[in-house]
Amino acid sequence: MTLEVEPPEPPELSSVDPNEYEDATIGGGDVTEEIDYRREELQAFLEEGAWKEAFDVWVADTDLEAAEYAIVCDLELFADFDFFWDDFADRVGYHAPGIPEDWRERSYHPDLDSWGTVSAINAELTEFGQLVCEVLKDEYIDWEAAYEPPEDLPDFG
């Protein structure tokens, strides 16, 4: 199913340490060292077209219905995405927003009526975040990871 919707604006990337997210862990290096997550470059790439490219792919294949997409827009969830460079893994990492487990108790949105809807929205937002990362890495990023693993690692090959 294809939703007939315009892409939302790209998010303003935060300065949150990705290790503070429950769904992201950045490894390697000295934890006391200042890490460059390259958010300024990633922000520029999102604005130059990576966000729209990923959105066009996602929206053509999403399982979200128009009513579910409207909930995502009402809650402004697209604005809560965060993307960052994970030098240790040579990849773009991300944090996808989602509807919390206590959505019912908090009366989170009047049109949310089932766990199925919540799960579908959260899964689709996660899939979209992954697509954005792939577009950024495959089509925009031309830098190499600076992390060099220690030479004394065992060879498991």
CSV table of N, CA and C in Angstrom, one decimal:
chain,number,residue,atom,x,y,z
A,1,MET,N,0.8,-1.2,0.0
A,1,MET,CA,0.0,0.0,0.0
A,1,MET,C,0.9,1.2,0.0
A,2,THR,N,0.5,2.2,-0.7
A,2,THR,CA,1.2,3.5,-0.8
A,2,THR,C,0.4,4.6,-0.2
A,3,LEU,N,1.0,5.3,0.8
A,3,LEU,CA,0.3,6.5,1.3
A,3,LEU,C,0.6,7.6,0.4
A,4,GLU,N,-0.4,8.4,0.2
A,4,GLU,CA,-0.2,9.6,-0.7
A,4,GLU,C,-0.1,10.8,0.3
A,5,VAL,N,1.2,11.0,0.8
A,5,VAL,CA,1.5,12.1,1.7
A,5,VAL,C,2.8,12.7,1.3
A,6,GLU,N,2.9,14.0,1.7
A,6,GLU,CA,4.2,14.7,1.6
A,6,GLU,C,5.1,14.4,2.7
A,7,PRO,N,6.4,14.3,2.4
A,7,PRO,CA,7.4,14.0,3.5
A,7,PRO,C,7.4,15.1,4.6
A,8,PRO,N,7.5,14.8,5.8
A,8,PRO,CA,7.7,15.8,6.9
A,8,PRO,C,9.0,16.4,6.8
A,9,GLU,N,9.2,17.5,7.5
A,9,GLU,CA,10.6,18.1,7.5
A,9,GLU,C,11.5,17.2,8.2
A,10,PRO,N,12.8,17.2,7.8
A,10,PRO,CA,13.8,16.4,8.6
A,10,PRO,C,13.9,16.9,10.0
A,11,PRO,N,14.3,16.0,10.9
A,11,PRO,CA,14.4,16.5,12.3
A,11,PRO,C,15.6,17.4,12.5
A,12,GLU,N,15.6,18.2,13.6
A,12,GLU,CA,16.8,18.9,14.0
A,12,GLU,C,17.5,17.9,14.9
A,13,LEU,N,18.7,17.5,14.5
A,13,LEU,CA,19.4,16.5,15.3
A,13,LEU,C,19.9,17.1,16.6
A,14,SER,N,19.8,16.3,17.6
A,14,SER,CA,20.1,16.7,19.0
A,14,SER,C,21.5,16.5,19.3
A,15,SER,N,21.9,17.0,20.5
A,15,SER,CA,23.2,16.8,21.0
A,15,SER,C,23.3,15.8,22.1
A,16,VAL,N,22.3,14.9,22.2
A,16,VAL,CA,22.2,13.9,23.2
A,16,VAL,C,23.3,12.8,22.9
A,17,ASP,N,23.9,12.4,24.0
A,17,ASP,CA,24.9,11.3,23.8
A,17,ASP,C,24.1,10.0,23.5
A,18,PRO,N,24.3,9.4,22.4
A,18,PRO,CA,23.6,8.2,21.9
A,18,PRO,C,23.5,7.1,23.0
A,19,ASN,N,24.5,7.0,23.8
A,19,ASN,CA,24.5,6.0,24.8
A,19,ASN,C,23.4,6.2,25.9
A,20,GLU,N,22.8,7.4,25.9
A,20,GLU,CA,21.7,7.6,26.8
A,20,GLU,C,20.4,7.0,26.3
A,21,TYR,N,20.3,6.7,25.0
A,21,TYR,CA,19.1,6.1,24.5
A,21,TYR,C,19.1,4.6,24.9
A,22,GLU,N,17.9,4.1,25.1
A,22,GLU,CA,17.8,2.7,25.5
A,22,GLU,C,18.1,1.8,24.3
A,23,ASP,N,17.9,2.3,23.1
A,23,ASP,CA,18.0,1.5,21.9
A,23,ASP,C,19.2,1.7,21.1
A,24,ALA,N,20.2,2.3,21.6
A,24,ALA,CA,21.5,2.6,20.9
A,24,ALA,C,22.7,2.5,21.9
A,25,THR,N,23.7,1.8,21.4
A,25,THR,CA,25.0,1.8,22.2
A,25,THR,C,26.1,2.0,21.2
A,26,ILE,N,27.0,2.9,21.6
A,26,ILE,CA,28.1,3.3,20.8
A,26,ILE,C,29.3,2.8,21.6
A,27,GLY,N,30.1,1.9,20.9
A,27,GLY,CA,31.3,1.3,21.6
A,27,GLY,C,32.6,1.8,21.1
A,28,GLY,N,33.6,1.4,21.8
A,28,GLY,CA,35.0,1.7,21.4
A,28,GLY,C,35.5,3.0,21.9
A,29,GLY,N,36.8,3.1,21.9
A,29,GLY,CA,37.5,4.3,22.3
A,29,GLY,C,37.4,4.6,23.8
A,30,ASP,N,37.9,5.7,24.2
A,30,ASP,CA,38.0,6.2,25.6
A,30,ASP,C,36.7,6.9,25.9
A,31,VAL,N,35.9,6.4,26.9
A,31,VAL,CA,34.6,7.0,27.2
A,31,VAL,C,34.8,8.5,27.7
A,32,THR,N,35.9,8.8,28.1
A,32,THR,CA,36.1,10.2,28.6
A,32,THR,C,36.5,11.2,27.5
A,33,GLU,N,36.7,10.6,26.3
A,33,GLU,CA,37.1,11.4,25.2
A,33,GLU,C,35.9,12.0,24.5
A,34,GLU,N,36.0,13.2,24.0
A,34,GLU,CA,34.9,13.9,23.3
A,34,GLU,C,34.7,13.2,22.0
A,35,ILE,N,33.5,12.7,21.7
A,35,ILE,CA,33.2,12.0,20.5
A,35,ILE,C,32.5,12.9,19.5
A,36,ASP,N,32.9,12.8,18.2
A,36,ASP,CA,32.3,13.6,17.2
A,36,ASP,C,31.3,12.7,16.5
A,37,TYR,N,30.0,13.0,16.7
A,37,TYR,CA,28.9,12.2,16.1
A,37,TYR,C,28.5,12.7,14.7
A,38,ARG,N,29.2,13.7,14.3
A,38,ARG,CA,29.1,14.3,12.9
A,38,ARG,C,27.6,14.7,12.6
A,39,ARG,N,26.9,15.2,13.6
A,39,ARG,CA,25.5,15.6,13.4
A,39,ARG,C,25.4,16.7,12.5
A,40,GLU,N,26.3,17.7,12.5
A,40,GLU,CA,26.2,18.8,11.5
A,40,GLU,C,26.2,18.3,10.1
A,41,GLU,N,27.1,17.4,9.8
A,41,GLU,CA,27.2,16.9,8.4
A,41,GLU,C,25.9,16.1,8.1
A,42,LEU,N,25.5,15.2,9.0
A,42,LEU,CA,24.3,14.4,8.8
A,42,LEU,C,23.1,15.3,8.6
A,43,GLN,N,23.0,16.4,9.4
A,43,GLN,CA,21.9,17.3,9.3
A,43,GLN,C,21.8,17.9,7.9
A,44,ALA,N,23.0,18.3,7.4
A,44,ALA,CA,23.1,18.8,6.1
A,44,ALA,C,22.6,17.8,5.0
A,45,PHE,N,23.1,16.6,5.2
A,45,PHE,CA,22.7,15.5,4.2
A,45,PHE,C,21.2,15.3,4.2
A,46,LEU,N,20.6,15.3,5.4
A,46,LEU,CA,19.1,15.1,5.5
A,46,LEU,C,18.4,16.2,4.8
A,47,GLU,N,18.9,17.5,5.0
A,47,GLU,CA,18.2,18.6,4.3
A,47,GLU,C,18.5,18.6,2.8
A,48,GLU,N,19.6,18.1,2.4
A,48,GLU,CA,20.0,18.1,1.0
A,48,GLU,C,19.2,17.0,0.2
A,49,GLY,N,18.5,16.1,0.9
A,49,GLY,CA,17.7,15.1,0.2
A,49,GLY,C,17.7,13.7,0.7
A,50,ALA,N,18.6,13.4,1.6
A,50,ALA,CA,18.6,12.0,2.2
A,50,ALA,C,17.3,11.7,2.9
A,51,TRP,N,16.7,12.6,3.6
A,51,TRP,CA,15.5,12.4,4.3
A,51,TRP,C,14.3,12.1,3.4
A,52,LYS,N,14.2,12.9,2.3
A,52,LYS,CA,13.1,12.7,1.4
A,52,LYS,C,13.3,11.5,0.6
A,53,GLU,N,14.5,11.1,0.2
A,53,GLU,CA,14.8,9.9,-0.6
A,53,GLU,C,14.4,8.7,0.3
A,54,ALA,N,14.7,8.6,1.5
A,54,ALA,CA,14.4,7.5,2.4
A,54,ALA,C,12.8,7.5,2.6
A,55,PHE,N,12.3,8.7,2.8
A,55,PHE,CA,10.8,8.8,3.0
A,55,PHE,C,10.1,8.2,1.8
A,56,ASP,N,10.5,8.6,0.6
A,56,ASP,CA,9.8,8.1,-0.6
A,56,ASP,C,9.9,6.6,-0.7
A,57,VAL,N,11.0,6.0,-0.4
A,57,VAL,CA,11.1,4.5,-0.4
A,57,VAL,C,10.2,4.0,0.7
A,58,TRP,N,10.2,4.5,1.9
A,58,TRP,CA,9.4,4.0,3.0
A,58,TRP,C,7.9,4.1,2.7
A,59,VAL,N,7.5,5.3,2.3
A,59,VAL,CA,6.1,5.5,2.1
A,59,VAL,C,5.5,4.6,1.0
A,60,ALA,N,6.3,4.3,0.0
A,60,ALA,CA,5.8,3.4,-1.0
A,60,ALA,C,5.5,2.0,-0.6
A,61,ASP,N,6.2,1.6,0.6
A,61,ASP,CA,6.1,0.2,1.0
A,61,ASP,C,5.5,0.1,2.5
A,62,THR,N,5.2,1.2,3.1
A,62,THR,CA,4.8,1.1,4.5
A,62,THR,C,3.4,0.3,4.6
A,63,ASP,N,3.3,-0.3,5.8
A,63,ASP,CA,2.0,-1.0,6.1
A,63,ASP,C,1.0,0.0,6.8
A,64,LEU,N,1.5,1.2,7.1
A,64,LEU,CA,0.6,2.1,7.9
A,64,LEU,C,-0.5,2.5,7.1
A,65,GLU,N,-1.7,2.6,7.7
A,65,GLU,CA,-2.9,3.2,7.1
A,65,GLU,C,-2.8,4.7,7.3
A,66,ALA,N,-3.7,5.4,6.5
A,66,ALA,CA,-3.7,6.8,6.6
A,66,ALA,C,-4.0,7.3,8.0
A,67,ALA,N,-4.9,6.6,8.7
A,67,ALA,CA,-5.3,7.0,10.1
A,67,ALA,C,-4.1,6.9,11.1
A,68,GLU,N,-3.3,5.8,10.9
A,68,GLU,CA,-2.1,5.6,11.7
A,68,GLU,C,-1.0,6.6,11.4
A,69,TYR,N,-0.9,6.9,10.1
A,69,TYR,CA,0.1,8.0,9.7
A,69,TYR,C,-0.3,9.3,10.3
A,70,ALA,N,-1.6,9.6,10.3
A,70,ALA,CA,-2.1,10.8,10.9
A,70,ALA,C,-1.7,10.9,12.4
A,71,ILE,N,-1.8,9.8,13.1
A,71,ILE,CA,-1.4,9.8,14.5
A,71,ILE,C,0.1,10.2,14.7
A,72,VAL,N,0.9,9.6,13.8
A,72,VAL,CA,2.3,9.9,13.8
A,72,VAL,C,2.6,11.4,13.6
A,73,CYS,N,1.8,11.9,12.7
A,73,CYS,CA,2.0,13.4,12.4
A,73,CYS,C,1.4,14.2,13.5
A,74,ASP,N,0.3,13.8,14.1
A,74,ASP,CA,-0.3,14.6,15.2
A,74,ASP,C,0.7,14.6,16.4
A,75,LEU,N,1.4,13.5,16.6
A,75,LEU,CA,2.3,13.4,17.7
A,75,LEU,C,3.7,14.0,17.4
A,76,GLU,N,3.9,14.4,16.1
A,76,GLU,CA,5.1,15.0,15.6
A,76,GLU,C,6.3,14.1,15.9
A,77,LEU,N,6.1,12.8,15.7
A,77,LEU,CA,7.1,11.8,16.0
A,77,LEU,C,8.3,11.9,15.0
A,78,PHE,N,8.1,12.3,13.8
A,78,PHE,CA,9.2,12.4,12.8
A,78,PHE,C,10.3,13.4,13.3
A,79,ALA,N,9.8,14.4,14.1
A,79,ALA,CA,10.8,15.4,14.6
A,79,ALA,C,11.6,14.9,15.7
A,80,ASP,N,11.3,13.7,16.2
A,80,ASP,CA,12.0,13.2,17.4
A,80,ASP,C,13.1,12.1,16.9
A,81,PHE,N,13.3,11.9,15.6
A,81,PHE,CA,14.4,11.1,15.2
A,81,PHE,C,15.7,11.7,15.5
A,82,ASP,N,16.7,10.9,15.8
A,82,ASP,CA,18.1,11.4,15.9
A,82,ASP,C,19.0,10.4,15.1
A,83,PHE,N,19.9,11.0,14.5
A,83,PHE,CA,20.9,10.3,13.7
A,83,PHE,C,22.3,10.7,14.1
A,84,PHE,N,23.3,9.8,14.1
A,84,PHE,CA,24.6,10.1,14.6
A,84,PHE,C,25.6,9.1,14.0
A,85,TRP,N,26.8,9.6,13.8
A,85,TRP,CA,27.9,8.7,13.2
A,85,TRP,C,28.4,7.9,14.3
A,86,ASP,N,28.5,6.6,14.1
A,86,ASP,CA,29.1,5.6,15.0
A,86,ASP,C,30.4,5.2,14.4
A,87,ASP,N,31.5,5.9,14.7
A,87,ASP,CA,32.8,5.6,14.2
A,87,ASP,C,33.3,4.2,14.4
A,88,PHE,N,33.0,3.7,15.6
A,88,PHE,CA,33.4,2.4,16.0
A,88,PHE,C,32.9,1.3,15.1
A,89,ALA,N,31.6,1.4,14.7
A,89,ALA,CA,31.0,0.4,13.8
A,89,ALA,C,31.0,0.9,12.3
A,90,ASP,N,31.5,2.1,12.0
A,90,ASP,CA,31.5,2.6,10.6
A,90,ASP,C,30.1,2.6,10.0
A,91,ARG,N,29.2,3.2,10.8
A,91,ARG,CA,27.8,3.2,10.3
A,91,ARG,C,27.1,4.5,10.9
A,92,VAL,N,26.0,4.7,10.3
A,92,VAL,CA,25.1,5.8,10.9
A,92,VAL,C,24.2,5.1,11.9
A,93,GLY,N,24.2,5.6,13.1
A,93,GLY,CA,23.3,5.1,14.1
A,93,GLY,C,22.1,6.0,14.2
A,94,TYR,N,21.0,5.5,14.8
A,94,TYR,CA,19.8,6.3,15.0
A,94,TYR,C,19.0,5.9,16.2
A,95,HIS,N,18.2,6.8,16.6
A,95,HIS,CA,17.2,6.6,17.6
A,95,HIS,C,15.9,6.9,17.0
A,96,ALA,N,15.0,5.9,17.0
A,96,ALA,CA,13.7,6.1,16.4
A,96,ALA,C,12.7,6.5,17.6
A,97,PRO,N,11.8,7.5,17.4
A,97,PRO,CA,10.8,7.8,18.4
A,97,PRO,C,9.8,6.7,18.4
A,98,GLY,N,9.0,6.6,19.4
A,98,GLY,CA,7.9,5.6,19.4
A,98,GLY,C,6.9,6.0,20.5
A,99,ILE,N,5.8,5.3,20.4
A,99,ILE,CA,4.7,5.5,21.4
A,99,ILE,C,5.0,4.7,22.6
A,100,PRO,N,5.0,5.3,23.8
A,100,PRO,CA,5.4,4.5,25.0
A,100,PRO,C,4.4,3.5,25.4
A,101,GLU,N,4.9,2.5,26.2
A,101,GLU,CA,4.1,1.4,26.7
A,101,GLU,C,2.9,1.9,27.5
A,102,ASP,N,3.0,3.0,28.2
A,102,ASP,CA,1.9,3.5,29.0
A,102,ASP,C,1.0,4.4,28.3
A,103,TRP,N,0.9,4.2,27.0
A,103,TRP,CA,0.1,5.1,26.1
A,103,TRP,C,-1.4,5.2,26.6
A,104,ARG,N,-1.9,4.0,27.0
A,104,ARG,CA,-3.3,4.0,27.4
A,104,ARG,C,-3.6,4.8,28.7
A,105,GLU,N,-2.7,4.6,29.7
A,105,GLU,CA,-2.8,5.3,31.0
A,105,GLU,C,-2.7,6.8,30.8
A,106,ARG,N,-1.8,7.2,29.9
A,106,ARG,CA,-1.5,8.7,29.7
A,106,ARG,C,-2.5,9.3,28.7
A,107,SER,N,-3.4,8.6,28.1
A,107,SER,CA,-4.3,9.1,27.1
A,107,SER,C,-3.5,9.8,26.0
A,108,TYR,N,-2.5,9.1,25.5
A,108,TYR,CA,-1.5,9.6,24.6
A,108,TYR,C,-2.0,10.3,23.4
A,109,HIS,N,-3.0,9.6,22.8
A,109,HIS,CA,-3.6,10.2,21.6
A,109,HIS,C,-5.1,9.6,21.5
A,110,PRO,N,-6.1,10.4,21.2
A,110,PRO,CA,-7.4,10.0,21.2
A,110,PRO,C,-7.7,8.9,20.2
A,111,ASP,N,-7.0,8.8,19.1
A,111,ASP,CA,-7.3,7.7,18.1
A,111,ASP,C,-6.5,6.4,18.3
A,112,LEU,N,-5.6,6.4,19.3
A,112,LEU,CA,-4.9,5.1,19.6
A,112,LEU,C,-5.9,4.2,20.4
A,113,ASP,N,-6.1,3.0,19.8
A,113,ASP,CA,-7.1,2.2,20.5
A,113,ASP,C,-6.7,0.8,20.7
A,114,SER,N,-5.5,0.4,20.2
A,114,SER,CA,-5.0,-1.0,20.4
A,114,SER,C,-3.5,-1.1,20.4
A,115,TRP,N,-3.0,-2.1,21.0
A,115,TRP,CA,-1.6,-2.4,21.0
A,115,TRP,C,-1.1,-2.7,19.6
A,116,GLY,N,-2.0,-3.3,18.8
A,116,GLY,CA,-1.7,-3.5,17.4
A,116,GLY,C,-1.3,-2.3,16.7
A,117,THR,N,-2.1,-1.2,16.9
A,117,THR,CA,-1.8,0.1,16.2
A,117,THR,C,-0.5,0.6,16.7
A,118,VAL,N,-0.3,0.6,18.0
A,118,VAL,CA,0.9,1.1,18.6
A,118,VAL,C,2.2,0.3,18.1
A,119,SER,N,2.1,-1.0,18.1
A,119,SER,CA,3.2,-1.8,17.6
A,119,SER,C,3.5,-1.5,16.1
A,120,ALA,N,2.4,-1.4,15.3
A,120,ALA,CA,2.6,-1.1,13.9
A,120,ALA,C,3.3,0.2,13.7
A,121,ILE,N,2.9,1.2,14.4
A,121,ILE,CA,3.5,2.6,14.3
A,121,ILE,C,5.0,2.5,14.7
A,122,ASN,N,5.2,1.9,15.9
A,122,ASN,CA,6.6,1.8,16.4
A,122,ASN,C,7.5,1.0,15.4
A,123,ALA,N,7.0,-0.1,14.9
A,123,ALA,CA,7.8,-0.9,13.9
A,123,ALA,C,8.1,-0.1,12.7
A,124,GLU,N,7.1,0.6,12.1
A,124,GLU,CA,7.3,1.3,10.9
A,124,GLU,C,8.2,2.5,11.1
A,125,LEU,N,8.2,3.1,12.3
A,125,LEU,CA,9.2,4.2,12.5
A,125,LEU,C,10.6,3.7,12.6
A,126,THR,N,10.7,2.5,13.2
A,126,THR,CA,12.0,1.9,13.3
A,126,THR,C,12.5,1.5,11.9
A,127,GLU,N,11.7,1.0,11.0
A,127,GLU,CA,12.0,0.7,9.7
A,127,GLU,C,12.4,1.9,8.9
A,128,PHE,N,11.7,3.0,9.1
A,128,PHE,CA,12.1,4.3,8.4
A,128,PHE,C,13.4,4.8,8.9
A,129,GLY,N,13.7,4.7,10.2
A,129,GLY,CA,15.0,5.1,10.7
A,129,GLY,C,16.1,4.3,10.0
A,130,GLN,N,15.9,3.0,9.9
A,130,GLN,CA,17.0,2.2,9.2
A,130,GLN,C,17.2,2.6,7.8
A,131,LEU,N,16.1,2.9,7.1
A,131,LEU,CA,16.2,3.3,5.7
A,131,LEU,C,17.0,4.6,5.6
A,132,VAL,N,16.7,5.6,6.5
A,132,VAL,CA,17.4,6.8,6.4
A,132,VAL,C,18.9,6.6,6.6
A,133,CYS,N,19.3,5.7,7.6
A,133,CYS,CA,20.7,5.4,7.8
A,133,CYS,C,21.3,4.8,6.5
A,134,GLU,N,20.6,3.9,5.9
A,134,GLU,CA,21.1,3.2,4.7
A,134,GLU,C,21.3,4.3,3.5
A,135,VAL,N,20.4,5.2,3.4
A,135,VAL,CA,20.5,6.2,2.3
A,135,VAL,C,21.7,7.1,2.6
A,136,LEU,N,21.8,7.5,3.9
A,136,LEU,CA,22.9,8.4,4.3
A,136,LEU,C,24.3,7.6,4.0
A,137,LYS,N,24.4,6.4,4.4
A,137,LYS,CA,25.7,5.7,4.3
A,137,LYS,C,26.0,5.4,2.8
A,138,ASP,N,25.0,5.0,2.1
A,138,ASP,CA,25.2,4.5,0.7
A,138,ASP,C,25.4,5.7,-0.3
A,139,GLU,N,24.7,6.8,0.0
A,139,GLU,CA,24.6,7.8,-1.1
A,139,GLU,C,25.2,9.2,-0.7
A,140,TYR,N,25.5,9.4,0.6
A,140,TYR,CA,25.9,10.7,1.0
A,140,TYR,C,27.3,10.7,1.7
A,141,ILE,N,27.5,9.7,2.5
A,141,ILE,CA,28.7,9.7,3.3
A,141,ILE,C,29.9,9.3,2.5
A,142,ASP,N,31.0,10.1,2.5
A,142,ASP,CA,32.2,9.7,1.8
A,142,ASP,C,33.4,9.6,2.7
A,143,TRP,N,33.1,9.6,4.0
A,143,TRP,CA,34.3,9.5,4.9
A,143,TRP,C,34.4,8.1,5.4
A,144,GLU,N,35.6,7.8,5.9
A,144,GLU,CA,35.9,6.5,6.5
A,144,GLU,C,35.9,6.6,8.0
A,145,ALA,N,35.7,5.5,8.6
A,145,ALA,CA,35.8,5.4,10.1
A,145,ALA,C,37.2,5.7,10.5
A,146,ALA,N,37.4,6.5,11.5
A,146,ALA,CA,38.7,6.8,12.0
A,146,ALA,C,39.2,5.7,13.0
A,147,TYR,N,38.2,5.0,13.6
A,147,TYR,CA,38.6,4.0,14.6
A,147,TYR,C,39.5,2.9,14.0
A,148,GLU,N,40.5,2.7,14.7
A,148,GLU,CA,41.5,1.6,14.3
A,148,GLU,C,41.5,0.6,15.5
A,149,PRO,N,41.0,-0.7,15.2
A,149,PRO,CA,41.0,-1.7,16.2
A,149,PRO,C,42.5,-2.0,16.7
A,150,PRO,N,42.6,-2.4,17.9
A,150,PRO,CA,44.0,-2.8,18.4
A,150,PRO,C,44.5,-4.0,17.5
A,151,GLU,N,45.8,-4.0,17.4
A,151,GLU,CA,46.4,-5.0,16.5
A,151,GLU,C,46.5,-6.4,17.3
A,152,ASP,N,46.3,-6.3,18.6
A,152,ASP,CA,46.5,-7.6,19.3
A,152,ASP,C,45.1,-8.4,19.5
A,153,LEU,N,44.1,-8.0,18.7
A,153,LEU,CA,42.9,-8.8,18.7
A,153,LEU,C,43.1,-10.2,18.2
A,154,PRO,N,42.5,-11.2,18.8
A,154,PRO,CA,42.7,-12.6,18.3
A,154,PRO,C,42.0,-12.7,16.9
A,155,ASP,N,42.6,-13.6,16.1
A,155,ASP,CA,42.0,-13.9,14.8
A,155,ASP,C,41.1,-15.1,14.9
A,156,PHE,N,39.8,-14.8,14.7
A,156,PHE,CA,38.8,-15.9,14.9
A,156,PHE,C,38.5,-16.5,13.5
A,157,GLY,N,39.2,-16.1,12.5
A,157,GLY,CA,38.8,-16.6,11.1
A,157,GLY,C,39.3,-17.9,10.8
